[in-house]
PDB file of C-alpha atoms in Angstrom:
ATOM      1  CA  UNK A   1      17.144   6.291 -10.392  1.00 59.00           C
ATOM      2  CA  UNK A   2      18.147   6.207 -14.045  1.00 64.00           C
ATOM      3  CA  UNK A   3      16.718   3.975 -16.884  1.00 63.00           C
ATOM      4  CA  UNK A   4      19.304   3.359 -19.198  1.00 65.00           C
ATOM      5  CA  UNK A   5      17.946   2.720 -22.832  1.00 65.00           C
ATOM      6  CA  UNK A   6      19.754   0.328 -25.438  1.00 67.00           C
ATOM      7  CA  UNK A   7      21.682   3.222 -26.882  1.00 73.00           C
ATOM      8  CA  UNK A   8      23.097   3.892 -23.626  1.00 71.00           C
ATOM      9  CA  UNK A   9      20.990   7.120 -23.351  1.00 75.00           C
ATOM     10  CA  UNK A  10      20.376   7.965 -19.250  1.00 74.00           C
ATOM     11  CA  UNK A  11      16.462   8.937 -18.419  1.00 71.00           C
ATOM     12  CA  UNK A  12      16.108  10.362 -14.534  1.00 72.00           C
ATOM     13  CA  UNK A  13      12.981   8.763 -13.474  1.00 67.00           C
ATOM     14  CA  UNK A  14      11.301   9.711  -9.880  1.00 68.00           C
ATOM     15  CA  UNK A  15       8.617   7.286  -8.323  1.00 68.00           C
ATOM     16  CA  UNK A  16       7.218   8.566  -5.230  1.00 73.00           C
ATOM     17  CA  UNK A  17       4.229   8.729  -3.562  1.00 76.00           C
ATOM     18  CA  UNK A  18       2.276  10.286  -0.831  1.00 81.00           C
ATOM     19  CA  UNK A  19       0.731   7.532   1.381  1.00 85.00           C
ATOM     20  CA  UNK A  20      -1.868   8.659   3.855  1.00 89.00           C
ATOM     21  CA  UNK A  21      -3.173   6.385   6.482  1.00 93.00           C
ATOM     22  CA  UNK A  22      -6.335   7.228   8.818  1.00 96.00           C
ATOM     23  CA  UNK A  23      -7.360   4.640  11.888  1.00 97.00           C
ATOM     24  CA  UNK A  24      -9.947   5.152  14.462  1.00 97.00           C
ATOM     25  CA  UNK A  25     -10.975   2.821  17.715  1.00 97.00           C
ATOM     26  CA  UNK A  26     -14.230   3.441  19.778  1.00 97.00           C
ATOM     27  CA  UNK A  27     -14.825   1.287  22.556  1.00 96.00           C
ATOM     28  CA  UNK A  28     -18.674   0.378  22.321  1.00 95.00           C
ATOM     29  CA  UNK A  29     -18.340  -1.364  25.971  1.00 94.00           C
ATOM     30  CA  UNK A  30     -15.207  -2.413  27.623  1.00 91.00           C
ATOM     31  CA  UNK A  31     -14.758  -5.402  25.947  1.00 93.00           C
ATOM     32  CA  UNK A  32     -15.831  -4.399  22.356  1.00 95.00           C
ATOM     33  CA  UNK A  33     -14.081  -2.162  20.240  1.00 96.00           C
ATOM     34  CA  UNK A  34     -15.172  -0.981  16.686  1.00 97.00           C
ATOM     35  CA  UNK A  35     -12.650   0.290  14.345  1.00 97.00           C
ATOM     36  CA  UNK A  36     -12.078   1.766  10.665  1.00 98.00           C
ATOM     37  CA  UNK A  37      -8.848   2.350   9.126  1.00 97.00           C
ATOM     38  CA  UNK A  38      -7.958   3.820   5.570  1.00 97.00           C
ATOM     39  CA  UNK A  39      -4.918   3.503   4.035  1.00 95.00           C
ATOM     40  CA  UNK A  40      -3.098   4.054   0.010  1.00 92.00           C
ATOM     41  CA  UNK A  41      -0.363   1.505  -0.813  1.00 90.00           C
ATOM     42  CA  UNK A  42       2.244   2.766  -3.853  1.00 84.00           C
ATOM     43  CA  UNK A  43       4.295  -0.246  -5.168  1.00 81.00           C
ATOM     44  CA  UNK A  44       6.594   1.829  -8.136  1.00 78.00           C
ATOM     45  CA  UNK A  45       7.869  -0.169 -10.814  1.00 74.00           C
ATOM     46  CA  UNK A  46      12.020  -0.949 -11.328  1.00 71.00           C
ATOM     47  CA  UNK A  47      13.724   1.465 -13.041  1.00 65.00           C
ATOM     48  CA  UNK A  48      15.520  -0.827 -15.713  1.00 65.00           C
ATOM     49  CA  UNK A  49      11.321  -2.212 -16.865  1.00 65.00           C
ATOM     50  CA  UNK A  50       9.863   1.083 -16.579  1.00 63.00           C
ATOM     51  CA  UNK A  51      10.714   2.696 -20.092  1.00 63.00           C
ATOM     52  CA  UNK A  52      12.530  -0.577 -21.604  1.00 64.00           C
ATOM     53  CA  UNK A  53      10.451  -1.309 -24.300  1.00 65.00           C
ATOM     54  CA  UNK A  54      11.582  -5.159 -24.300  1.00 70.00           C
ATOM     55  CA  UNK A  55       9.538  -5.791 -21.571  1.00 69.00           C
ATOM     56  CA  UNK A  56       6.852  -3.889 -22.787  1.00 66.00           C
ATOM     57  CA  UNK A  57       7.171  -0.672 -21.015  1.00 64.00           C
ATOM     58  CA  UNK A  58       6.483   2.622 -19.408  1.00 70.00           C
ATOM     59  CA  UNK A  59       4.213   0.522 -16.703  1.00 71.00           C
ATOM     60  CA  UNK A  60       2.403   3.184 -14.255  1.00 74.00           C
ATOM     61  CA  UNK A  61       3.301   1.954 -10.725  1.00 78.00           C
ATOM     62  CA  UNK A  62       0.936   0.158  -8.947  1.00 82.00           C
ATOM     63  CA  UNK A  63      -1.708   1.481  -6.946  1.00 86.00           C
ATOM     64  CA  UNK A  64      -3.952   0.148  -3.651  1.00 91.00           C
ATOM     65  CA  UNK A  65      -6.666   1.113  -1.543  1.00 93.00           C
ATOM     66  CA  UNK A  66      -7.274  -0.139   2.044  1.00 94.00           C
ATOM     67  CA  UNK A  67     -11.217   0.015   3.425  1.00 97.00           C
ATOM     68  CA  UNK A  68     -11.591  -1.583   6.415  1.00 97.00           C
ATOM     69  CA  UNK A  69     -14.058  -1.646   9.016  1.00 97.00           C
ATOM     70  CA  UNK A  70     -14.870  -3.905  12.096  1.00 96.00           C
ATOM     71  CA  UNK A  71     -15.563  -4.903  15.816  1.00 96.00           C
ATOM     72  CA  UNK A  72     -12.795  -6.560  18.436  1.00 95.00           C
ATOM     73  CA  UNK A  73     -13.931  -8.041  21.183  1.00 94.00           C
ATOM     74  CA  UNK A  74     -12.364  -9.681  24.243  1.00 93.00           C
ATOM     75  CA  UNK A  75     -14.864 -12.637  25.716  1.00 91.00           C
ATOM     76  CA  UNK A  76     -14.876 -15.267  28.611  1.00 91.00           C
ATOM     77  CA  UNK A  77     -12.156 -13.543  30.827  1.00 86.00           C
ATOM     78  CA  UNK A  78      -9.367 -12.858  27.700  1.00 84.00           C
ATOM     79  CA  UNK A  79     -10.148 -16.947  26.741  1.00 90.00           C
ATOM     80  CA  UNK A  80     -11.533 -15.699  23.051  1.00 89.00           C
ATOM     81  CA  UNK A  81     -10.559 -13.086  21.389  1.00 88.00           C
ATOM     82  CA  UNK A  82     -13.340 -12.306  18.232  1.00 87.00           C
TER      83      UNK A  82
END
């Protein structure tokens, strides 16, 4: 992608991202699970606001973290699921 600035001058910009994602189950009896899961989210910015300086650019691209852990479980004969 190219930013174009008001002089009509053409910047190459590159957003990309590695996004790893880790998840893990362990059943703790057969009708509880545990689980953990990890994951990066990368949101990059448009081209045309990253170096404008009208709109009060460069921006970095936005950045997340997941964290998440837990228990499943599967009660009264598949009637509630907690």
């Amino acid at each position: 992608t190219d930013v174009v600035d008001p002089s009509g001058a053409r910047t190459p910009v590159a957003q990309t991202s590695w996004l790893p994602r880790v998840g893990a189950v362990y059943a703790l009896t057969p009708a509880v699970n545990a689980y953990a899961t990890v994951a990066a989210g990368f949101q990059p910015v448009a081209a045309e606001y990253n170096n404008n300086p009208r709109f009060g650019g460069p921006f970095a691209p936005e950045r997340s973290q997941l964290r998440e852990v837990g228990a499943k479980g599967e009660f009264f004969g598949g009637r509630l699921l907690a």
